[in-house]
Amino acid sequence: MNALQNNDVPTILSGHGNWITPELWTALSEYPLDSVGTEYPHFARVVESADDSIQPSEDHPVFYGCFDWHSAVHNHWCLVRQLRLFDDHPEESAIVSTLEERFTAEKIEQEAAYLADNESFEKPYGWAWLLRLVSELSLWDADRAEKWREMFGPLEQRVVELFEREFLTQDRPFRVGTHDNSAFALSFALDYARVVDDDALETAVVETSRRFFLDDKAYPVEYEPLGWDFLSPALTEADLMRRVLERAEFQQWFDGFVPAITDSPYDSILEPVDVKTDSDDGLELHFVGLNLSKAWSMAGIASALGDHTVAEPLEESARHHVEHSLELAFTEDYAGAHWLTSFVLYLLTRNEGGIAPEQ
């Protein structure tokens, strides 16, 4: 897209947003603003009884748009983060009015009550994004952010309690490339715990991460992608463990986890996944998200590896993934438009605080 022209890929991949123009900020807000108010089509991850019916805006007065609850949450995160990072956002008025209409104590309390009655709803992906949203509000030094953060208290407490009771107690992780991925949820929960200084949660997440993944060796990266993935199970796991382990321990762990990532056939994970842009199947757009998430994972892993011999190949691969995905993410196809912008913003601003903060 035009707003990305005249910017080299290393700048785009830097994780700092000081190069982002007002034109690009406008583009980054367009689809989230539209999607958060789009109630249908809607997908609900609940089992209904004979007397139930899905009424998104009644069940979820805050997060009813964007096709599903979790996408609504990360689009709201996308809008909040843009306001925090760019003081003169060209769409500030529209974003603020949209958020003010949704962020009320009554509506947020209703969302919390729904989770009290449906404890497995959006486990763990939606929970993870809710914690990411609260983290963003906590980082933002503004009166309105403080007001909204306080309103989110009941829902935040509900999600943290569910995460501790229903997720951290699991016997094993889910190594998948979609919503049930355990490492992705743990990464977001760990970032949240460190942002809000919840030492008990941080300790529990670190312990669970080590229990789940510390002994993983010779991961079969050549089998990826596993299906309609938007996450790489291998790279998402490594992106978590760089948050959990000290640099030297992470480097040693990574050597055992993917000992030959630059050799065939294991080097296939370094290649972007081709996206059929003429496909009628909206799931094909998952691969755009996959390439974006692989890019941010590899960039973060490379930074943690320092002068390790595979750091440079990972950085080069991250650049290739950006080249194969960034413009495709600004699609008008609602199957991708309702969620991909938040992945773009995560990639472009991953070093602007709140994402994998310093230990």
PDB file of N, CA, C and O in Angstrom, residues 187-250:
ATOM      1  N   SER A 187       2.794 -16.297  26.627  1.00  0.00           N
ATOM      2  CA  SER A 187       3.575 -15.100  26.301  1.00  0.00           C
ATOM      3  C   SER A 187       2.823 -13.838  26.680  1.00  0.00           C
ATOM      4  O   SER A 187       3.372 -12.913  27.302  1.00  0.00           O
ATOM      5  N   PHE A 188       1.555 -13.790  26.306  1.00  0.00           N
ATOM      6  CA  PHE A 188       0.760 -12.597  26.595  1.00  0.00           C
ATOM      7  C   PHE A 188       0.515 -12.447  28.090  1.00  0.00           C
ATOM      8  O   PHE A 188       0.528 -11.335  28.620  1.00  0.00           O
ATOM      9  N   ALA A 189       0.284 -13.556  28.766  1.00  0.00           N
ATOM     10  CA  ALA A 189       0.060 -13.495  30.209  1.00  0.00           C
ATOM     11  C   ALA A 189       1.323 -13.055  30.939  1.00  0.00           C
ATOM     12  O   ALA A 189       1.255 -12.297  31.924  1.00  0.00           O
ATOM     13  N   LEU A 190       2.476 -13.503  30.466  1.00  0.00           N
ATOM     14  CA  LEU A 190       3.733 -13.107  31.094  1.00  0.00           C
ATOM     15  C   LEU A 190       3.997 -11.618  30.889  1.00  0.00           C
ATOM     16  O   LEU A 190       4.407 -10.907  31.822  1.00  0.00           O
ATOM     17  N   ASP A 191       3.759 -11.134  29.672  1.00  0.00           N
ATOM     18  CA  ASP A 191       3.913  -9.697  29.424  1.00  0.00           C
ATOM     19  C   ASP A 191       2.988  -8.890  30.333  1.00  0.00           C
ATOM     20  O   ASP A 191       3.388  -7.874  30.913  1.00  0.00           O
ATOM     21  N   TYR A 192       1.745  -9.342  30.450  1.00  0.00           N
ATOM     22  CA  TYR A 192       0.786  -8.659  31.319  1.00  0.00           C
ATOM     23  C   TYR A 192       1.282  -8.633  32.760  1.00  0.00           C
ATOM     24  O   TYR A 192       1.264  -7.571  33.422  1.00  0.00           O
ATOM     25  N   ALA A 193       1.714  -9.780  33.262  1.00  0.00           N
ATOM     26  CA  ALA A 193       2.142  -9.865  34.664  1.00  0.00           C
ATOM     27  C   ALA A 193       3.293  -8.914  34.937  1.00  0.00           C
ATOM     28  O   ALA A 193       3.356  -8.279  36.008  1.00  0.00           O
ATOM     29  N   ARG A 194       4.204  -8.783  33.976  1.00  0.00           N
ATOM     30  CA  ARG A 194       5.349  -7.902  34.172  1.00  0.00           C
ATOM     31  C   ARG A 194       4.958  -6.427  34.059  1.00  0.00           C
ATOM     32  O   ARG A 194       5.513  -5.578  34.764  1.00  0.00           O
ATOM     33  N   VAL A 195       4.013  -6.125  33.204  1.00  0.00           N
ATOM     34  CA  VAL A 195       3.559  -4.742  33.066  1.00  0.00           C
ATOM     35  C   VAL A 195       2.855  -4.270  34.332  1.00  0.00           C
ATOM     36  O   VAL A 195       3.083  -3.149  34.805  1.00  0.00           O
ATOM     37  N   VAL A 196       1.999  -5.117  34.899  1.00  0.00           N
ATOM     38  CA  VAL A 196       1.204  -4.700  36.056  1.00  0.00           C
ATOM     39  C   VAL A 196       1.845  -5.104  37.379  1.00  0.00           C
ATOM     40  O   VAL A 196       1.253  -4.923  38.436  1.00  0.00           O
ATOM     41  N   ASP A 197       3.055  -5.675  37.314  1.00  0.00           N
ATOM     42  CA  ASP A 197       3.800  -6.076  38.517  1.00  0.00           C
ATOM     43  C   ASP A 197       3.051  -7.100  39.363  1.00  0.00           C
ATOM     44  O   ASP A 197       3.026  -7.011  40.602  1.00  0.00           O
ATOM     45  N   ASP A 198       2.473  -8.090  38.681  1.00  0.00           N
ATOM     46  CA  ASP A 198       1.835  -9.198  39.387  1.00  0.00           C
ATOM     47  C   ASP A 198       2.873 -10.314  39.531  1.00  0.00           C
ATOM     48  O   ASP A 198       2.997 -11.199  38.681  1.00  0.00           O
ATOM     49  N   ASP A 199       3.648 -10.259  40.608  1.00  0.00           N
ATOM     50  CA  ASP A 199       4.757 -11.194  40.787  1.00  0.00           C
ATOM     51  C   ASP A 199       4.290 -12.639  40.903  1.00  0.00           C
ATOM     52  O   ASP A 199       4.958 -13.559  40.401  1.00  0.00           O
ATOM     53  N   ALA A 200       3.159 -12.843  41.555  1.00  0.00           N
ATOM     54  CA  ALA A 200       2.662 -14.209  41.739  1.00  0.00           C
ATOM     55  C   ALA A 200       2.287 -14.826  40.400  1.00  0.00           C
ATOM     56  O   ALA A 200       2.615 -15.993  40.117  1.00  0.00           O
ATOM     57  N   LEU A 201       1.596 -14.063  39.561  1.00  0.00           N
ATOM     58  CA  LEU A 201       1.224 -14.575  38.245  1.00  0.00           C
ATOM     59  C   LEU A 201       2.469 -14.785  37.393  1.00  0.00           C
ATOM     60  O   LEU A 201       2.581 -15.796  36.686  1.00  0.00           O
ATOM     61  N   GLU A 202       3.405 -13.856  37.434  1.00  0.00           N
ATOM     62  CA  GLU A 202       4.634 -14.019  36.662  1.00  0.00           C
ATOM     63  C   GLU A 202       5.346 -15.312  37.041  1.00  0.00           C
ATOM     64  O   GLU A 202       5.762 -16.086  36.175  1.00  0.00           O
ATOM     65  N   THR A 203       5.476 -15.568  38.328  1.00  0.00           N
ATOM     66  CA  THR A 203       6.131 -16.793  38.787  1.00  0.00           C
ATOM     67  C   THR A 203       5.390 -18.026  38.297  1.00  0.00           C
ATOM     68  O   THR A 203       6.001 -18.998  37.821  1.00  0.00           O
ATOM     69  N   ALA A 204       4.066 -17.999  38.383  1.00  0.00           N
ATOM     70  CA  ALA A 204       3.272 -19.151  37.950  1.00  0.00           C
ATOM     71  C   ALA A 204       3.396 -19.385  36.450  1.00  0.00           C
ATOM     72  O   ALA A 204       3.486 -20.535  35.990  1.00  0.00           O
ATOM     73  N   VAL A 205       3.405 -18.307  35.664  1.00  0.00           N
ATOM     74  CA  VAL A 205       3.529 -18.450  34.213  1.00  0.00           C
ATOM     75  C   VAL A 205       4.915 -18.981  33.846  1.00  0.00           C
ATOM     76  O   VAL A 205       5.049 -19.855  32.983  1.00  0.00           O
ATOM     77  N   VAL A 206       5.944 -18.468  34.487  1.00  0.00           N
ATOM     78  CA  VAL A 206       7.300 -18.946  34.219  1.00  0.00           C
ATOM     79  C   VAL A 206       7.421 -20.419  34.568  1.00  0.00           C
ATOM     80  O   VAL A 206       7.986 -21.217  33.797  1.00  0.00           O
ATOM     81  N   GLU A 207       6.891 -20.803  35.707  1.00  0.00           N
ATOM     82  CA  GLU A 207       6.966 -22.205  36.120  1.00  0.00           C
ATOM     83  C   GLU A 207       6.218 -23.111  35.155  1.00  0.00           C
ATOM     84  O   GLU A 207       6.698 -24.196  34.794  1.00  0.00           O
ATOM     85  N   THR A 208       5.044 -22.678  34.706  1.00  0.00           N
ATOM     86  CA  THR A 208       4.276 -23.476  33.751  1.00  0.00           C
ATOM     87  C   THR A 208       5.005 -23.569  32.420  1.00  0.00           C
ATOM     88  O   THR A 208       5.046 -24.640  31.795  1.00  0.00           O
ATOM     89  N   SER A 209       5.578 -22.467  31.968  1.00  0.00           N
ATOM     90  CA  SER A 209       6.306 -22.467  30.708  1.00  0.00           C
ATOM     91  C   SER A 209       7.486 -23.428  30.760  1.00  0.00           C
ATOM     92  O   SER A 209       7.724 -24.189  29.803  1.00  0.00           O
ATOM     93  N   ARG A 210       8.219 -23.419  31.847  1.00  0.00           N
ATOM     94  CA  ARG A 210       9.349 -24.331  31.985  1.00  0.00           C
ATOM     95  C   ARG A 210       8.873 -25.779  32.057  1.00  0.00           C
ATOM     96  O   ARG A 210       9.481 -26.681  31.454  1.00  0.00           O
ATOM     97  N   ARG A 211       7.766 -26.001  32.751  1.00  0.00           N
ATOM     98  CA  ARG A 211       7.219 -27.360  32.845  1.00  0.00           C
ATOM     99  C   ARG A 211       6.752 -27.861  31.489  1.00  0.00           C
ATOM    100  O   ARG A 211       6.950 -29.028  31.139  1.00  0.00           O
ATOM    101  N   PHE A 212       6.134 -27.000  30.718  1.00  0.00           N
ATOM    102  CA  PHE A 212       5.611 -27.380  29.403  1.00  0.00           C
ATOM    103  C   PHE A 212       6.716 -27.593  28.372  1.00  0.00           C
ATOM    104  O   PHE A 212       6.651 -28.524  27.564  1.00  0.00           O
ATOM    105  N   PHE A 213       7.724 -26.699  28.363  1.00  0.00           N
ATOM    106  CA  PHE A 213       8.583 -26.604  27.185  1.00  0.00           C
ATOM    107  C   PHE A 213      10.082 -26.764  27.408  1.00  0.00           C
ATOM    108  O   PHE A 213      10.816 -26.910  26.424  1.00  0.00           O
ATOM    109  N   LEU A 214      10.550 -26.716  28.634  1.00  0.00           N
ATOM    110  CA  LEU A 214      11.997 -26.686  28.852  1.00  0.00           C
ATOM    111  C   LEU A 214      12.700 -27.924  28.304  1.00  0.00           C
ATOM    112  O   LEU A 214      13.844 -27.840  27.845  1.00  0.00           O
ATOM    113  N   ASP A 215      12.048 -29.074  28.318  1.00  0.00           N
ATOM    114  CA  ASP A 215      12.684 -30.310  27.881  1.00  0.00           C
ATOM    115  C   ASP A 215      12.476 -30.610  26.399  1.00  0.00           C
ATOM    116  O   ASP A 215      12.901 -31.664  25.912  1.00  0.00           O
ATOM    117  N   ASP A 216      11.836 -29.703  25.663  1.00  0.00           N
ATOM    118  CA  ASP A 216      11.603 -29.937  24.236  1.00  0.00           C
ATOM    119  C   ASP A 216      12.922 -29.930  23.473  1.00  0.00           C
ATOM    120  O   ASP A 216      13.744 -29.022  23.637  1.00  0.00           O
ATOM    121  N   LYS A 217      13.106 -30.935  22.633  1.00  0.00           N
ATOM    122  CA  LYS A 217      14.321 -31.040  21.834  1.00  0.00           C
ATOM    123  C   LYS A 217      13.965 -31.520  20.430  1.00  0.00           C
ATOM    124  O   LYS A 217      12.978 -32.223  20.229  1.00  0.00           O
ATOM    125  N   ALA A 218      14.786 -31.115  19.465  1.00  0.00           N
ATOM    126  CA  ALA A 218      14.657 -31.554  18.071  1.00  0.00           C
ATOM    127  C   ALA A 218      13.213 -31.433  17.592  1.00  0.00           C
ATOM    128  O   ALA A 218      12.617 -32.393  17.092  1.00  0.00           O
ATOM    129  N   TYR A 219      12.650 -30.238  17.703  1.00  0.00           N
ATOM    130  CA  TYR A 219      11.260 -30.004  17.308  1.00  0.00           C
ATOM    131  C   TYR A 219      11.111 -30.224  15.802  1.00  0.00           C
ATOM    132  O   TYR A 219      11.943 -29.752  15.024  1.00  0.00           O
ATOM    133  N   PRO A 220      10.066 -30.923  15.364  1.00  0.00           N
ATOM    134  CA  PRO A 220       9.900 -31.221  13.928  1.00  0.00           C
ATOM    135  C   PRO A 220       9.381 -30.031  13.130  1.00  0.00           C
ATOM    136  O   PRO A 220       8.253 -30.025  12.634  1.00  0.00           O
ATOM    137  N   VAL A 221      10.205 -29.011  12.990  1.00  0.00           N
ATOM    138  CA  VAL A 221       9.782 -27.783  12.325  1.00  0.00           C
ATOM    139  C   VAL A 221       9.442 -28.002  10.856  1.00  0.00           C
ATOM    140  O   VAL A 221       8.688 -27.220  10.260  1.00  0.00           O
ATOM    141  N   GLU A 222       9.961 -29.073  10.273  1.00  0.00           N
ATOM    142  CA  GLU A 222       9.714 -29.306   8.851  1.00  0.00           C
ATOM    143  C   GLU A 222       8.265 -29.662   8.562  1.00  0.00           C
ATOM    144  O   GLU A 222       7.837 -29.634   7.403  1.00  0.00           O
ATOM    145  N   TYR A 223       7.478 -29.984   9.597  1.00  0.00           N
ATOM    146  CA  TYR A 223       6.070 -30.328   9.400  1.00  0.00           C
ATOM    147  C   TYR A 223       5.164 -29.099   9.330  1.00  0.00           C
ATOM    148  O   TYR A 223       3.976 -29.227   9.043  1.00  0.00           O
ATOM    149  N   GLU A 224       5.697 -27.940   9.630  1.00  0.00           N
ATOM    150  CA  GLU A 224       4.855 -26.736   9.622  1.00  0.00           C
ATOM    151  C   GLU A 224       4.739 -26.168   8.218  1.00  0.00           C
ATOM    152  O   GLU A 224       5.680 -26.278   7.423  1.00  0.00           O
ATOM    153  N   PRO A 225       3.595 -25.509   7.890  1.00  0.00           N
ATOM    154  CA  PRO A 225       2.406 -25.340   8.738  1.00  0.00           C
ATOM    155  C   PRO A 225       1.600 -26.627   8.836  1.00  0.00           C
ATOM    156  O   PRO A 225       1.619 -27.466   7.938  1.00  0.00           O
ATOM    157  N   LEU A 226       0.860 -26.748   9.932  1.00  0.00           N
ATOM    158  CA  LEU A 226       0.115 -27.963  10.227  1.00  0.00           C
ATOM    159  C   LEU A 226      -1.275 -27.963   9.622  1.00  0.00           C
ATOM    160  O   LEU A 226      -1.897 -29.016   9.495  1.00  0.00           O
ATOM    161  N   GLY A 227      -1.774 -26.820   9.273  1.00  0.00           N
ATOM    162  CA  GLY A 227      -3.122 -26.699   8.720  1.00  0.00           C
ATOM    163  C   GLY A 227      -3.329 -25.250   8.345  1.00  0.00           C
ATOM    164  O   GLY A 227      -2.466 -24.626   7.741  1.00  0.00           O
ATOM    165  N   TRP A 228      -4.488 -24.692   8.734  1.00  0.00           N
ATOM    166  CA  TRP A 228      -4.755 -23.279   8.477  1.00  0.00           C
ATOM    167  C   TRP A 228      -4.161 -22.441   9.611  1.00  0.00           C
ATOM    168  O   TRP A 228      -4.854 -21.695  10.302  1.00  0.00           O
ATOM    169  N   ASP A 229      -2.861 -22.556   9.790  1.00  0.00           N
ATOM    170  CA  ASP A 229      -2.184 -21.903  10.905  1.00  0.00           C
ATOM    171  C   ASP A 229      -2.087 -20.393  10.708  1.00  0.00           C
ATOM    172  O   ASP A 229      -1.906 -19.910   9.589  1.00  0.00           O
ATOM    173  N   PHE A 230      -2.154 -19.667  11.811  1.00  0.00           N
ATOM    174  CA  PHE A 230      -1.759 -18.261  11.811  1.00  0.00           C
ATOM    175  C   PHE A 230      -0.642 -18.032  12.828  1.00  0.00           C
ATOM    176  O   PHE A 230      -0.188 -16.901  13.012  1.00  0.00           O
ATOM    177  N   LEU A 231      -0.197 -19.099  13.469  1.00  0.00           N
ATOM    178  CA  LEU A 231       0.958 -19.086  14.354  1.00  0.00           C
ATOM    179  C   LEU A 231       1.849 -20.274  13.997  1.00  0.00           C
ATOM    180  O   LEU A 231       1.363 -21.312  13.563  1.00  0.00           O
ATOM    181  N   SER A 232       3.136 -20.114  14.190  1.00  0.00           N
ATOM    182  CA  SER A 232       4.064 -21.234  14.091  1.00  0.00           C
ATOM    183  C   SER A 232       4.236 -21.821  15.480  1.00  0.00           C
ATOM    184  O   SER A 232       4.737 -21.141  16.382  1.00  0.00           O
ATOM    185  N   PRO A 233       3.811 -23.069  15.711  1.00  0.00           N
ATOM    186  CA  PRO A 233       3.986 -23.646  17.044  1.00  0.00           C
ATOM    187  C   PRO A 233       5.429 -23.592  17.530  1.00  0.00           C
ATOM    188  O   PRO A 233       5.687 -23.283  18.694  1.00  0.00           O
ATOM    189  N   ALA A 234       6.378 -23.882  16.646  1.00  0.00           N
ATOM    190  CA  ALA A 234       7.787 -23.884  17.044  1.00  0.00           C
ATOM    191  C   ALA A 234       8.274 -22.488  17.399  1.00  0.00           C
ATOM    192  O   ALA A 234       8.863 -22.264  18.463  1.00  0.00           O
ATOM    193  N   LEU A 235       8.051 -21.537  16.508  1.00  0.00           N
ATOM    194  CA  LEU A 235       8.562 -20.190  16.729  1.00  0.00           C
ATOM    195  C   LEU A 235       7.831 -19.470  17.854  1.00  0.00           C
ATOM    196  O   LEU A 235       8.429 -18.673  18.587  1.00  0.00           O
ATOM    197  N   THR A 236       6.548 -19.746  18.006  1.00  0.00           N
ATOM    198  CA  THR A 236       5.799 -19.145  19.115  1.00  0.00           C
ATOM    199  C   THR A 236       6.319 -19.659  20.444  1.00  0.00           C
ATOM    200  O   THR A 236       6.432 -18.903  21.424  1.00  0.00           O
ATOM    201  N   GLU A 237       6.650 -20.941  20.496  1.00  0.00           N
ATOM    202  CA  GLU A 237       7.239 -21.512  21.709  1.00  0.00           C
ATOM    203  C   GLU A 237       8.583 -20.861  22.018  1.00  0.00           C
ATOM    204  O   GLU A 237       8.862 -20.495  23.166  1.00  0.00           O
ATOM    205  N   ALA A 238       9.426 -20.712  21.003  1.00  0.00           N
ATOM    206  CA  ALA A 238      10.727 -20.082  21.220  1.00  0.00           C
ATOM    207  C   ALA A 238      10.575 -18.616  21.614  1.00  0.00           C
ATOM    208  O   ALA A 238      11.353 -18.093  22.432  1.00  0.00           O
ATOM    209  N   ASP A 239       9.571 -17.938  21.055  1.00  0.00           N
ATOM    210  CA  ASP A 239       9.318 -16.543  21.404  1.00  0.00           C
ATOM    211  C   ASP A 239       8.888 -16.425  22.859  1.00  0.00           C
ATOM    212  O   ASP A 239       9.171 -15.417  23.524  1.00  0.00           O
ATOM    213  N   LEU A 240       8.199 -17.433  23.371  1.00  0.00           N
ATOM    214  CA  LEU A 240       7.873 -17.469  24.796  1.00  0.00           C
ATOM    215  C   LEU A 240       9.127 -17.708  25.629  1.00  0.00           C
ATOM    216  O   LEU A 240       9.377 -16.993  26.608  1.00  0.00           O
ATOM    217  N   MET A 241       9.916 -18.705  25.250  1.00  0.00           N
ATOM    218  CA  MET A 241      11.050 -19.096  26.087  1.00  0.00           C
ATOM    219  C   MET A 241      12.127 -18.020  26.141  1.00  0.00           C
ATOM    220  O   MET A 241      12.884 -17.946  27.111  1.00  0.00           O
ATOM    221  N   ARG A 242      12.202 -17.144  25.134  1.00  0.00           N
ATOM    222  CA  ARG A 242      13.152 -16.024  25.248  1.00  0.00           C
ATOM    223  C   ARG A 242      12.709 -15.056  26.325  1.00  0.00           C
ATOM    224  O   ARG A 242      13.529 -14.303  26.876  1.00  0.00           O
ATOM    225  N   ARG A 243      11.426 -15.026  26.635  1.00  0.00           N
ATOM    226  CA  ARG A 243      10.927 -14.203  27.722  1.00  0.00           C
ATOM    227  C   ARG A 243      11.211 -14.848  29.070  1.00  0.00           C
ATOM    228  O   ARG A 243      11.358 -14.157  30.089  1.00  0.00           O
ATOM    229  N   VAL A 244      11.254 -16.180  29.092  1.00  0.00           N
ATOM    230  CA  VAL A 244      11.316 -16.941  30.340  1.00  0.00           C
ATOM    231  C   VAL A 244      12.746 -17.163  30.806  1.00  0.00           C
ATOM    232  O   VAL A 244      13.037 -17.083  32.008  1.00  0.00           O
ATOM    233  N   LEU A 245      13.651 -17.446  29.868  1.00  0.00           N
ATOM    234  CA  LEU A 245      15.010 -17.850  30.204  1.00  0.00           C
ATOM    235  C   LEU A 245      15.989 -16.682  30.080  1.00  0.00           C
ATOM    236  O   LEU A 245      15.809 -15.800  29.237  1.00  0.00           O
ATOM    237  N   GLU A 246      17.029 -16.708  30.891  1.00  0.00           N
ATOM    238  CA  GLU A 246      18.132 -15.762  30.708  1.00  0.00           C
ATOM    239  C   GLU A 246      18.819 -16.049  29.374  1.00  0.00           C
ATOM    240  O   GLU A 246      18.730 -17.154  28.840  1.00  0.00           O
ATOM    241  N   ARG A 247      19.533 -15.052  28.840  1.00  0.00           N
ATOM    242  CA  ARG A 247      20.074 -15.146  27.488  1.00  0.00           C
ATOM    243  C   ARG A 247      20.903 -16.415  27.275  1.00  0.00           C
ATOM    244  O   ARG A 247      20.686 -17.147  26.311  1.00  0.00           O
ATOM    245  N   ALA A 248      21.841 -16.706  28.161  1.00  0.00           N
ATOM    246  CA  ALA A 248      22.709 -17.870  27.965  1.00  0.00           C
ATOM    247  C   ALA A 248      21.906 -19.162  28.007  1.00  0.00           C
ATOM    248  O   ALA A 248      22.142 -20.084  27.214  1.00  0.00           O
ATOM    249  N   GLU A 249      20.954 -19.240  28.937  1.00  0.00           N
ATOM    250  CA  GLU A 249      20.142 -20.446  29.036  1.00  0.00           C
ATOM    251  C   GLU A 249      19.246 -20.590  27.819  1.00  0.00           C
ATOM    252  O   GLU A 249      19.036 -21.702  27.316  1.00  0.00           O
ATOM    253  N   PHE A 250      18.713 -19.462  27.315  1.00  0.00           N
ATOM    254  CA  PHE A 250      17.870 -19.528  26.116  1.00  0.00           C
ATOM    255  C   PHE A 250      18.675 -19.994  24.915  1.00  0.00           C
ATOM    256  O   PHE A 250      18.203 -20.822  24.121  1.00  0.00           O
TER     257      PHE A 250
END
